[in-house]
Amino acid sequence: MNVNDTEVIFSILGKEGYERTEDINEADVIMANTCSIRDNAEQRIWGRIEQFSHHRKKRGAIVGIVGCMAERLKTDLLDSHKVDLVAGPDSYRSLPELLSKITPDNPQINVMLSHEETYGDITPVRIDKNGVSAFISIMRGCNNVCSYCVVPYTRGAERSRDPHTIVREACDVWSKGYKEVTLLGQNVDSYLWKGPDGESVNFAKLLSMVAEISPELRVRYSTSHPKDISDEVIETMAKYDNICKCIHLPVQSGSDAMLEKMRRRYNREWYLERVAKIKSVMPDCSITTDIIAGFCGETEQDHQDTLSIMKAVGYDYAYMFAYSERPGTLAAKNYPDDIPLEEKTRRLNEIIELQNTLSLESNRRDVGEVFRVLVEGPSKRNPDELCGRASNNKMCVFPDKIHKVGDYVDVKVLSCTSATLICSVV
Ligand code: 5AD
Ligand code: SF4
């Protein structure tokens, strides 16, 4: 999402004559687009601000902090006297004006959140390297207020973007040679747009509108919320071959007590029913997740419940984190962050270890299968091999001297590691 926001920023600034440089030494303006989701994300930015400081002092470069950390810390960022610009996620249209007003003693800040801004009319300037896969933002903000999460405070209330601008953007990238779009939202299942003349588009409808652009254009999306993922969305995915068969369904915890405290508004039984539904309609659909280890008051039994739900679902992949208390969230206000770091780390490591086993088992089940892969480029390890993803989002590598980036290739899985499928062209 931040990559896509950066692409929006490049578009806004590009219209004002700013050019992008890859060389920090020649940049007049240096901006970091920031994440606040965990403390370590913010700590990294403080480190970057130190690095930028050199360019600010020596060359008079303008240093800007934009995105969630700007929204969360506001004027506190200016207290460091190392930052000239602070702009929250809904203020990017004002960047040219803010930049024009900056002087060494006059930093600029705009952290107003909006109920309407979707940047729907702005065509992002793509910064991906391969020209194959593009992100498209379909909504902004989040109304869920999970108790651990800072996003509703930094990105504001949920709003859905006009579907016609989404389809226009997808057509535009398709016409430029892209083969895959990933539709982005904090909670895509609650996407809902109501037009002035009574037209109403939900996420399932939006998916089909984008999938209809061309059967050769792959469609992915992220992120689903287990409480909201509908049968209609699952059936729409099944209906279109070009909607990739992979669902990112963050579970966070396998314990009902923790889910309640996290305000996730589903329980273990509900979650497992949604997984069963997905598997019954699309047996080959991969399911990936996010997990938080060591949330407030998490007992050993709660932790064991997380391990057991991971086994029950058999996740294909997972992003796993130690709980990081975020100031201002419901959890920070109401529950002590009481699992010692050492214990959190032990639990997280057990979760990671189990996921490695599950990923390997999942990949082993694919040995012998034939997948259609979209070529992303040469494999990292061996320049004579290509790599690309199957519909289920697994990375495939295979020797191939004929095909090129952006081609579809049918490959057979010969063997695997926990991270990669090793294949040959069929
Ligand atoms: N601590 C740790 N992980 C968090 N996430 C969100 N907030 C926190 C937090 N305070 C994780 C969740 C979410 C993912 C994007 O980041 O698992 O799904
Ligand atoms: Fe955060 Fe929950 Fe919204 Fe995801 S759904 S962004 S975890 S509040």
CSV table of C-alpha atoms and ligand atoms in Angstrom, one decimal:
chain,number,residue,atom,x,y,z
A,1,MET,CA,0.0,0.0,0.0
A,2,ASN,CA,2.9,2.4,0.8
A,3,VAL,CA,4.5,1.5,-2.6
A,4,ASN,CA,1.2,2.5,-4.3
A,5,ASP,CA,1.0,5.7,-2.2
A,6,THR,CA,4.5,6.6,-3.3
A,7,GLU,CA,3.4,6.1,-6.9
A,8,VAL,CA,0.6,8.5,-6.3
A,9,ILE,CA,3.0,11.0,-4.8
A,10,PHE,CA,5.3,10.7,-7.8
A,11,SER,CA,2.3,11.5,-10.0
A,12,ILE,CA,1.3,14.6,-8.0
A,13,LEU,CA,4.9,15.9,-7.9
A,14,GLY,CA,5.6,15.0,-11.5
A,15,LYS,CA,2.8,17.3,-12.7
A,16,GLU,CA,4.7,20.1,-10.9
A,17,GLY,CA,7.9,19.4,-12.6
A,18,TYR,CA,9.6,17.3,-10.0
A,19,GLU,CA,11.6,14.4,-11.4
A,20,ARG,CA,12.5,11.1,-9.7
A,21,THR,CA,16.1,10.3,-9.0
A,22,GLU,CA,17.6,7.0,-7.8
A,23,ASP,CA,20.6,8.9,-6.5
A,24,ILE,CA,20.1,10.4,-3.1
A,25,ASN,CA,23.1,12.6,-3.6
A,26,GLU,CA,21.4,14.6,-6.3
A,27,ALA,CA,17.9,14.8,-4.7
A,28,ASP,CA,16.6,18.2,-3.7
A,29,VAL,CA,13.8,16.6,-1.8
A,30,ILE,CA,14.1,13.3,0.1
A,31,MET,CA,11.0,11.8,1.4
A,32,ALA,CA,10.4,8.6,3.4
A,33,ASN,CA,6.9,7.0,3.1
A,34,THR,CA,6.5,5.5,6.5
A,35,CYS,CA,4.7,2.7,8.3
A,36,SER,CA,3.6,2.7,12.0
A,37,ILE,CA,2.3,-0.8,12.3
A,38,ARG,CA,5.0,-2.0,14.7
A,39,ASP,CA,7.6,-0.1,16.7
A,40,ASN,CA,10.5,-1.5,14.7
A,41,ALA,CA,9.1,0.0,11.5
A,42,GLU,CA,9.3,3.4,13.1
A,43,GLN,CA,12.7,2.8,14.6
A,44,ARG,CA,14.1,2.2,11.1
A,45,ILE,CA,12.7,5.5,10.0
A,46,TRP,CA,14.4,7.3,12.9
A,47,GLY,CA,17.6,5.8,11.6
A,48,ARG,CA,16.9,7.0,8.1
A,49,ILE,CA,16.2,10.5,9.3
A,50,GLU,CA,19.7,10.5,10.8
A,51,GLN,CA,21.1,9.5,7.4
A,52,PHE,CA,19.1,12.1,5.6
A,53,SER,CA,20.3,14.7,8.1
A,54,HIS,CA,23.7,14.8,6.4
A,55,HIS,CA,22.1,15.7,3.0
A,56,ARG,CA,20.0,18.4,4.7
A,57,LYS,CA,22.9,20.0,6.5
A,58,LYS,CA,25.5,19.8,3.7
A,59,ARG,CA,23.4,20.3,0.6
A,60,GLY,CA,20.2,21.9,1.9
A,61,ALA,CA,18.1,19.0,0.7
A,62,ILE,CA,14.5,19.1,2.0
A,63,VAL,CA,13.7,16.1,4.2
A,64,GLY,CA,10.0,15.0,4.4
A,65,ILE,CA,8.3,12.3,6.4
A,66,VAL,CA,5.0,11.2,4.9
A,67,GLY,CA,2.5,8.4,5.6
A,68,CYS,CA,1.4,6.8,8.8
A,69,MET,CA,4.3,7.9,11.0
A,70,ALA,CA,3.7,11.5,9.9
A,71,GLU,CA,0.1,11.1,10.9
A,72,ARG,CA,0.8,9.4,14.2
A,73,LEU,CA,3.6,11.7,15.5
A,74,LYS,CA,2.6,15.0,13.8
A,75,THR,CA,4.6,17.9,15.2
A,76,ASP,CA,6.7,15.6,17.3
A,77,LEU,CA,8.6,14.8,14.1
A,78,LEU,CA,9.5,18.5,13.8
A,79,ASP,CA,10.9,18.6,17.3
A,80,SER,CA,13.9,16.7,16.1
A,81,HIS,CA,14.8,19.7,13.9
A,82,LYS,CA,15.8,17.2,11.2
A,83,VAL,CA,12.6,17.2,9.2
A,84,ASP,CA,11.2,20.0,7.0
A,85,LEU,CA,7.9,18.4,5.9
A,86,VAL,CA,5.3,16.2,7.6
A,87,ALA,CA,2.4,14.9,5.5
A,88,GLY,CA,-0.2,12.4,6.4
A,89,PRO,CA,-1.7,9.8,4.0
A,90,ASP,CA,-4.6,12.0,3.0
A,91,SER,CA,-2.6,15.2,2.3
A,92,TYR,CA,-0.6,14.3,-0.7
A,93,ARG,CA,-2.4,16.7,-3.0
A,94,SER,CA,-1.0,19.5,-0.9
A,95,LEU,CA,2.6,18.4,-1.2
A,96,PRO,CA,3.5,20.9,-4.0
A,97,GLU,CA,2.2,23.7,-2.0
A,98,LEU,CA,3.8,22.6,1.2
A,99,LEU,CA,7.2,22.1,-0.6
A,100,SER,CA,7.0,25.6,-2.1
A,101,LYS,CA,6.5,27.1,1.4
A,102,ILE,CA,9.4,25.4,3.1
A,103,THR,CA,12.4,27.5,4.3
A,104,PRO,CA,15.0,26.4,6.8
A,105,ASP,CA,13.1,28.0,9.7
A,106,ASN,CA,9.7,27.2,8.3
A,107,PRO,CA,8.8,23.5,8.2
A,108,GLN,CA,5.4,22.5,6.8
A,109,ILE,CA,2.9,20.1,8.1
A,110,ASN,CA,-0.5,18.7,6.9
A,111,VAL,CA,-1.9,15.8,8.8
A,112,MET,CA,-5.6,16.4,8.1
A,113,LEU,CA,-7.5,13.1,7.5
A,114,SER,CA,-10.3,13.0,5.0
A,115,HIS,CA,-13.6,11.1,4.7
A,116,GLU,CA,-13.5,11.4,0.9
A,117,GLU,CA,-9.9,11.3,-0.4
A,118,THR,CA,-9.2,8.2,-2.5
A,119,TYR,CA,-6.8,9.8,-5.1
A,120,GLY,CA,-9.2,8.1,-7.6
A,121,ASP,CA,-8.5,10.5,-10.4
A,122,ILE,CA,-4.7,10.2,-10.1
A,123,THR,CA,-2.8,7.8,-12.3
A,124,PRO,CA,0.1,6.5,-10.2
A,125,VAL,CA,3.6,6.6,-11.8
A,126,ARG,CA,4.6,3.0,-11.6
A,127,ILE,CA,7.9,2.3,-9.8
A,128,ASP,CA,8.0,-1.4,-10.0
A,129,LYS,CA,11.0,-2.8,-11.8
A,130,ASN,CA,9.6,-5.4,-14.1
A,131,GLY,CA,6.5,-3.8,-15.7
A,132,VAL,CA,4.4,-7.0,-15.1
A,133,SER,CA,2.6,-6.5,-11.9
A,134,ALA,CA,0.9,-3.3,-10.7
A,135,PHE,CA,-0.8,-2.4,-7.4
A,136,ILE,CA,-4.2,-0.6,-7.5
A,137,SER,CA,-5.6,0.9,-4.4
A,138,ILE,CA,-9.4,0.3,-4.2
A,139,MET,CA,-10.1,1.9,-0.9
A,140,ARG,CA,-8.4,3.7,1.9
A,141,GLY,CA,-8.6,3.7,5.7
A,142,CYS,CA,-10.2,1.1,8.0
A,143,ASN,CA,-13.3,1.1,10.2
A,144,ASN,CA,-12.5,-2.0,12.2
A,145,VAL,CA,-10.5,-0.8,15.1
A,146,CYS,CA,-8.9,-4.1,16.0
A,147,SER,CA,-7.6,-3.4,19.5
A,148,TYR,CA,-3.8,-3.8,18.7
A,149,CYS,CA,-3.9,-1.8,15.4
A,150,VAL,CA,-2.8,1.8,14.7
A,151,VAL,CA,-4.1,1.8,11.1
A,152,PRO,CA,-7.6,3.3,11.8
A,153,TYR,CA,-5.8,6.3,13.6
A,154,THR,CA,-3.2,6.8,10.9
A,155,ARG,CA,-5.2,6.1,7.8
A,156,GLY,CA,-8.6,7.3,9.0
A,157,ALA,CA,-12.1,6.1,8.2
A,158,GLU,CA,-12.8,3.6,5.4
A,159,ARG,CA,-13.8,4.9,2.0
A,160,SER,CA,-14.2,3.1,-1.3
A,161,ARG,CA,-12.9,4.4,-4.6
A,162,ASP,CA,-15.1,4.9,-7.6
A,163,PRO,CA,-15.0,1.5,-9.4
A,164,HIS,CA,-15.0,3.1,-12.8
A,165,THR,CA,-11.7,4.8,-12.0
A,166,ILE,CA,-10.3,1.5,-10.8
A,167,VAL,CA,-11.3,-0.3,-14.0
A,168,ARG,CA,-9.8,2.6,-16.0
A,169,GLU,CA,-6.5,2.3,-14.2
A,170,ALA,CA,-6.5,-1.5,-14.7
A,171,CYS,CA,-7.2,-1.0,-18.4
A,172,ASP,CA,-4.4,1.6,-18.5
A,173,VAL,CA,-1.8,-0.8,-17.0
A,174,TRP,CA,-3.0,-3.6,-19.2
A,175,SER,CA,-2.6,-1.5,-22.3
A,176,LYS,CA,1.0,-0.7,-21.1
A,177,GLY,CA,1.9,-4.4,-21.1
A,178,TYR,CA,1.2,-5.3,-17.4
A,179,LYS,CA,-0.2,-8.8,-16.9
A,180,GLU,CA,-1.2,-8.7,-13.3
A,181,VAL,CA,-3.0,-6.3,-11.0
A,182,THR,CA,-3.3,-6.5,-7.2
A,183,LEU,CA,-6.3,-4.7,-5.8
A,184,LEU,CA,-5.4,-3.2,-2.4
A,185,GLY,CA,-7.5,-2.3,0.7
A,186,GLN,CA,-7.2,-2.9,4.4
A,187,ASN,CA,-10.5,-4.8,4.3
A,188,VAL,CA,-11.5,-5.4,0.7
A,189,ASP,CA,-14.6,-7.4,1.7
A,190,SER,CA,-16.2,-4.2,3.0
A,191,TYR,CA,-15.6,-2.4,-0.3
A,192,LEU,CA,-18.9,-0.7,-1.3
A,193,TRP,CA,-19.4,2.1,-3.7
A,194,LYS,CA,-22.7,3.8,-4.2
A,195,GLY,CA,-23.0,6.0,-7.3
A,196,PRO,CA,-25.2,9.1,-7.6
A,197,ASP,CA,-27.8,7.3,-9.8
A,198,GLY,CA,-28.3,4.4,-7.4
A,199,GLU,CA,-25.5,2.2,-8.8
A,200,SER,CA,-24.0,0.0,-6.2
A,201,VAL,CA,-20.8,-2.0,-6.5
A,202,ASN,CA,-19.5,-4.4,-3.9
A,203,PHE,CA,-16.2,-6.2,-3.8
A,204,ALA,CA,-17.4,-9.3,-5.7
A,205,LYS,CA,-18.8,-7.1,-8.5
A,206,LEU,CA,-15.6,-5.1,-8.6
A,207,LEU,CA,-13.6,-8.3,-8.9
A,208,SER,CA,-15.6,-9.4,-11.8
A,209,MET,CA,-15.4,-6.0,-13.5
A,210,VAL,CA,-11.6,-6.1,-13.3
A,211,ALA,CA,-11.5,-9.8,-14.3
A,212,GLU,CA,-13.6,-9.1,-17.4
A,213,ILE,CA,-10.9,-6.7,-18.8
A,214,SER,CA,-9.1,-9.6,-20.3
A,215,PRO,CA,-8.7,-13.3,-19.5
A,216,GLU,CA,-5.0,-12.7,-19.9
A,217,LEU,CA,-4.9,-10.1,-17.1
A,218,ARG,CA,-4.4,-11.8,-13.7
A,219,VAL,CA,-6.2,-10.3,-10.7
A,220,ARG,CA,-5.0,-10.6,-7.1
A,221,TYR,CA,-6.2,-8.8,-4.1
A,222,SER,CA,-5.4,-8.2,-0.4
A,223,THR,CA,-6.5,-8.1,2.4
A,224,SER,CA,-9.6,-10.1,3.3
A,225,HIS,CA,-11.2,-10.0,6.7
A,226,PRO,CA,-12.4,-13.3,8.0
A,227,LYS,CA,-15.5,-11.7,9.5
A,228,ASP,CA,-16.5,-10.2,6.1
A,229,ILE,CA,-15.3,-12.6,3.3
A,230,SER,CA,-18.6,-13.5,1.5
A,231,ASP,CA,-19.7,-16.6,-0.4
A,232,GLU,CA,-20.2,-14.2,-3.3
A,233,VAL,CA,-16.6,-13.2,-3.3
A,234,ILE,CA,-15.5,-16.9,-3.1
A,235,GLU,CA,-17.8,-17.9,-5.9
A,236,THR,CA,-16.7,-15.0,-8.1
A,237,MET,CA,-13.0,-16.1,-7.6
A,238,ALA,CA,-14.0,-19.6,-8.7
A,239,LYS,CA,-15.8,-18.3,-11.7
A,240,TYR,CA,-12.9,-16.5,-13.3
A,241,ASP,CA,-9.7,-18.4,-14.2
A,242,ASN,CA,-7.7,-15.2,-14.2
A,243,ILE,CA,-8.6,-14.3,-10.6
A,244,CYS,CA,-5.7,-15.9,-8.8
A,245,LYS,CA,-6.5,-18.7,-6.4
A,246,CYS,CA,-4.9,-17.3,-3.3
A,247,ILE,CA,-6.6,-15.7,-0.3
A,248,HIS,CA,-4.7,-13.8,2.4
A,249,LEU,CA,-6.9,-14.3,5.4
A,250,PRO,CA,-5.2,-12.9,8.6
A,251,VAL,CA,-6.2,-15.1,11.6
A,252,GLN,CA,-4.0,-13.2,14.2
A,253,SER,CA,-4.7,-15.9,16.8
A,254,GLY,CA,-6.3,-19.3,17.2
A,255,SER,CA,-7.6,-18.5,20.7
A,256,ASP,CA,-11.2,-17.3,21.1
A,257,ALA,CA,-10.2,-15.3,24.2
A,258,MET,CA,-7.4,-13.5,22.3
A,259,LEU,CA,-9.7,-12.9,19.2
A,260,GLU,CA,-12.2,-11.3,21.5
A,261,LYS,CA,-9.6,-9.1,23.2
A,262,MET,CA,-8.2,-8.2,19.7
A,263,ARG,CA,-11.8,-7.2,18.7
A,264,ARG,CA,-11.6,-9.3,15.6
A,265,ARG,CA,-15.3,-10.1,15.7
A,266,TYR,CA,-15.0,-13.7,14.6
A,267,ASN,CA,-14.1,-16.8,16.6
A,268,ARG,CA,-12.1,-19.9,15.8
A,269,GLU,CA,-15.2,-21.8,14.6
A,270,TRP,CA,-16.3,-19.1,12.3
A,271,TYR,CA,-12.8,-18.8,10.8
A,272,LEU,CA,-12.5,-22.5,10.2
A,273,GLU,CA,-15.9,-22.5,8.6
A,274,ARG,CA,-14.8,-19.8,6.1
A,275,VAL,CA,-11.7,-21.8,5.3
A,276,ALA,CA,-13.8,-24.9,4.7
A,277,LYS,CA,-16.1,-22.9,2.4
A,278,ILE,CA,-13.1,-21.7,0.4
A,279,LYS,CA,-11.6,-25.2,0.1
A,280,SER,CA,-15.0,-26.7,-0.9
A,281,VAL,CA,-15.4,-24.2,-3.7
A,282,MET,CA,-11.7,-23.9,-4.7
A,283,PRO,CA,-9.8,-27.0,-3.5
A,284,ASP,CA,-6.6,-25.6,-5.0
A,285,CYS,CA,-6.8,-22.2,-3.4
A,286,SER,CA,-3.9,-21.3,-1.2
A,287,ILE,CA,-4.6,-19.6,2.1
A,288,THR,CA,-2.0,-17.3,3.7
A,289,THR,CA,-2.3,-15.5,7.0
A,290,ASP,CA,-0.9,-13.0,9.5
A,291,ILE,CA,-0.2,-14.1,13.1
A,292,ILE,CA,0.6,-12.0,16.2
A,293,ALA,CA,2.5,-13.8,19.0
A,294,GLY,CA,2.3,-12.7,22.6
A,295,PHE,CA,-0.7,-10.4,22.6
A,296,CYS,CA,-1.7,-9.0,26.0
A,297,GLY,CA,-2.5,-11.7,28.5
A,298,GLU,CA,-1.8,-14.5,26.1
A,299,THR,CA,-1.5,-17.8,28.0
A,300,GLU,CA,0.4,-20.8,27.0
A,301,GLN,CA,-2.9,-22.5,26.1
A,302,ASP,CA,-3.8,-19.5,23.9
A,303,HIS,CA,-0.5,-19.9,22.1
A,304,GLN,CA,-1.1,-23.6,21.7
A,305,ASP,CA,-4.5,-22.7,20.1
A,306,THR,CA,-2.6,-20.6,17.6
A,307,LEU,CA,-0.3,-23.5,16.7
A,308,SER,CA,-3.3,-25.8,16.4
A,309,ILE,CA,-5.3,-23.5,14.1
A,310,MET,CA,-2.2,-23.2,11.9
A,311,LYS,CA,-2.1,-27.0,11.6
A,312,ALA,CA,-5.9,-27.2,11.1
A,313,VAL,CA,-5.8,-24.8,8.1
A,314,GLY,CA,-2.3,-25.9,6.8
A,315,TYR,CA,-1.4,-22.4,5.8
A,316,ASP,CA,0.7,-22.1,2.6
A,317,TYR,CA,2.5,-19.0,3.8
A,318,ALA,CA,2.3,-16.7,6.8
A,319,TYR,CA,3.6,-13.3,8.0
A,320,MET,CA,4.3,-13.6,11.7
A,321,PHE,CA,5.0,-10.9,14.2
A,322,ALA,CA,5.6,-10.3,17.9
A,323,TYR,CA,3.0,-8.1,19.4
A,324,SER,CA,4.2,-4.5,19.5
A,325,GLU,CA,2.2,-2.1,21.6
A,326,ARG,CA,1.0,1.0,19.7
A,327,PRO,CA,0.3,4.1,21.7
A,328,GLY,CA,-3.3,5.3,21.5
A,329,THR,CA,-4.8,1.9,20.5
A,330,LEU,CA,-7.5,0.2,22.5
A,331,ALA,CA,-5.1,-2.5,23.6
A,332,ALA,CA,-2.5,0.1,24.8
A,333,LYS,CA,-5.2,1.9,26.8
A,334,ASN,CA,-6.9,-1.2,28.3
A,335,TYR,CA,-4.5,-4.1,28.6
A,336,PRO,CA,-0.9,-4.3,29.8
A,337,ASP,CA,1.7,-5.5,27.3
A,338,ASP,CA,2.6,-8.2,29.8
A,339,ILE,CA,4.2,-11.1,27.9
A,340,PRO,CA,8.0,-10.7,28.5
A,341,LEU,CA,10.0,-10.2,25.3
A,342,GLU,CA,11.9,-13.4,25.8
A,343,GLU,CA,8.6,-15.4,26.0
A,344,LYS,CA,7.1,-13.5,23.0
A,345,THR,CA,10.2,-14.4,21.0
A,346,ARG,CA,10.0,-18.1,22.0
A,347,ARG,CA,6.3,-18.2,20.9
A,348,LEU,CA,7.1,-16.4,17.7
A,349,ASN,CA,9.9,-18.8,16.9
A,350,GLU,CA,7.7,-21.8,17.5
A,351,ILE,CA,5.1,-20.2,15.1
A,352,ILE,CA,7.8,-19.6,12.5
A,353,GLU,CA,9.2,-23.1,12.8
A,354,LEU,CA,5.7,-24.6,12.4
A,355,GLN,CA,5.0,-22.4,9.4
A,356,ASN,CA,8.2,-23.5,7.7
A,357,THR,CA,7.1,-27.1,8.1
A,358,LEU,CA,3.6,-26.3,6.8
A,359,SER,CA,5.0,-24.4,3.8
A,360,LEU,CA,7.2,-27.3,3.0
A,361,GLU,CA,4.3,-29.8,3.3
A,362,SER,CA,2.1,-27.5,1.1
A,363,ASN,CA,4.9,-27.3,-1.5
A,364,ARG,CA,5.4,-31.1,-1.5
A,365,ARG,CA,1.7,-31.6,-2.2
A,366,ASP,CA,2.3,-29.6,-5.5
A,367,VAL,CA,5.1,-31.8,-6.7
A,368,GLY,CA,3.9,-33.4,-10.0
A,369,GLU,CA,1.3,-30.6,-10.7
A,370,VAL,CA,1.4,-28.4,-13.8
A,371,PHE,CA,1.0,-24.7,-13.2
A,372,ARG,CA,0.7,-21.7,-15.4
A,373,VAL,CA,3.3,-19.2,-14.3
A,374,LEU,CA,3.6,-15.5,-15.1
A,375,VAL,CA,7.3,-14.8,-15.7
A,376,GLU,CA,8.7,-12.1,-13.5
A,377,GLY,CA,12.4,-12.3,-14.4
A,378,PRO,CA,15.6,-14.3,-14.1
A,379,SER,CA,15.8,-16.3,-10.9
A,380,LYS,CA,17.9,-14.7,-8.2
A,381,ARG,CA,20.2,-17.6,-7.8
A,382,ASN,CA,20.8,-18.7,-11.4
A,383,PRO,CA,20.6,-16.3,-14.4
A,384,ASP,CA,19.9,-19.3,-16.7
A,385,GLU,CA,16.6,-19.8,-14.9
A,386,LEU,CA,13.4,-17.8,-14.9
A,387,CYS,CA,11.1,-17.3,-12.0
A,388,GLY,CA,7.4,-16.4,-11.7
A,389,ARG,CA,4.4,-17.1,-9.7
A,390,ALA,CA,1.7,-19.7,-10.1
A,391,SER,CA,-2.0,-18.7,-9.6
A,392,ASN,CA,-1.6,-19.9,-5.9
A,393,ASN,CA,1.1,-17.3,-5.5
A,394,LYS,CA,3.9,-19.8,-5.1
A,395,MET,CA,7.3,-18.9,-6.6
A,396,CYS,CA,8.4,-21.3,-9.3
A,397,VAL,CA,11.9,-21.4,-10.8
A,398,PHE,CA,12.8,-23.3,-14.0
A,399,PRO,CA,15.5,-23.4,-16.7
A,400,ASP,CA,14.3,-21.6,-19.8
A,401,LYS,CA,16.1,-19.7,-22.5
A,402,ILE,CA,13.0,-18.9,-24.7
A,403,HIS,CA,10.5,-17.1,-22.6
A,404,LYS,CA,10.8,-13.6,-21.3
A,405,VAL,CA,9.4,-11.3,-18.6
A,406,GLY,CA,5.6,-11.1,-18.8
A,407,ASP,CA,5.1,-14.4,-20.7
A,408,TYR,CA,2.8,-17.1,-19.4
A,409,VAL,CA,4.6,-20.5,-19.2
A,410,ASP,CA,3.2,-23.9,-18.2
A,411,VAL,CA,5.6,-25.7,-15.9
A,412,LYS,CA,5.6,-29.0,-14.0
A,413,VAL,CA,6.7,-29.1,-10.4
A,414,LEU,CA,9.7,-31.5,-10.0
A,415,SER,CA,10.7,-30.8,-6.4
A,416,CYS,CA,10.6,-28.0,-3.8
A,417,THR,CA,12.0,-26.2,-0.8
A,418,SER,CA,9.8,-24.5,1.8
A,419,ALA,CA,10.0,-21.3,-0.2
A,420,THR,CA,10.2,-22.3,-3.9
A,421,LEU,CA,8.8,-24.8,-6.4
A,422,ILE,CA,11.5,-26.2,-8.7
A,423,CYS,CA,10.0,-26.8,-12.1
A,424,SER,CA,10.6,-27.6,-15.7
A,425,VAL,CA,8.8,-26.2,-18.8
A,426,VAL,CA,6.1,-28.5,-20.1
B,1,5AD,N1,1.8,-5.7,16.7
B,1,5AD,C1,2.2,-6.7,15.9
B,1,5AD,N2,1.6,-7.0,14.7
B,1,5AD,C2,0.7,-6.1,14.3
B,1,5AD,N3,-0.1,-6.1,13.2
B,1,5AD,C3,-0.9,-5.1,13.2
B,1,5AD,N4,-0.7,-4.4,14.4
B,1,5AD,C4,0.2,-5.0,15.1
B,1,5AD,C5,0.9,-4.8,16.3
B,1,5AD,N5,0.5,-3.8,17.1
B,1,5AD,C6,0.0,-7.2,12.2
B,1,5AD,C7,-1.3,-7.9,12.0
B,1,5AD,C8,-1.8,-7.4,10.7
B,1,5AD,C9,-0.5,-7.1,9.9
B,1,5AD,C10,-0.6,-6.2,8.8
B,1,5AD,O1,0.4,-6.6,10.9
B,1,5AD,O2,-1.0,-9.3,11.9
B,1,5AD,O3,-2.6,-8.3,10.0
B,2,SF4,FE1,-5.8,-2.9,11.5
B,2,SF4,FE2,-7.9,-4.6,11.9
B,2,SF4,FE3,-8.1,-2.6,10.1
B,2,SF4,FE4,-6.5,-4.7,9.6
B,2,SF4,S1,-8.8,-4.8,9.9
B,2,SF4,S2,-6.1,-2.5,9.3
B,2,SF4,S3,-5.7,-5.2,11.6
B,2,SF4,S4,-7.9,-2.4,12.4
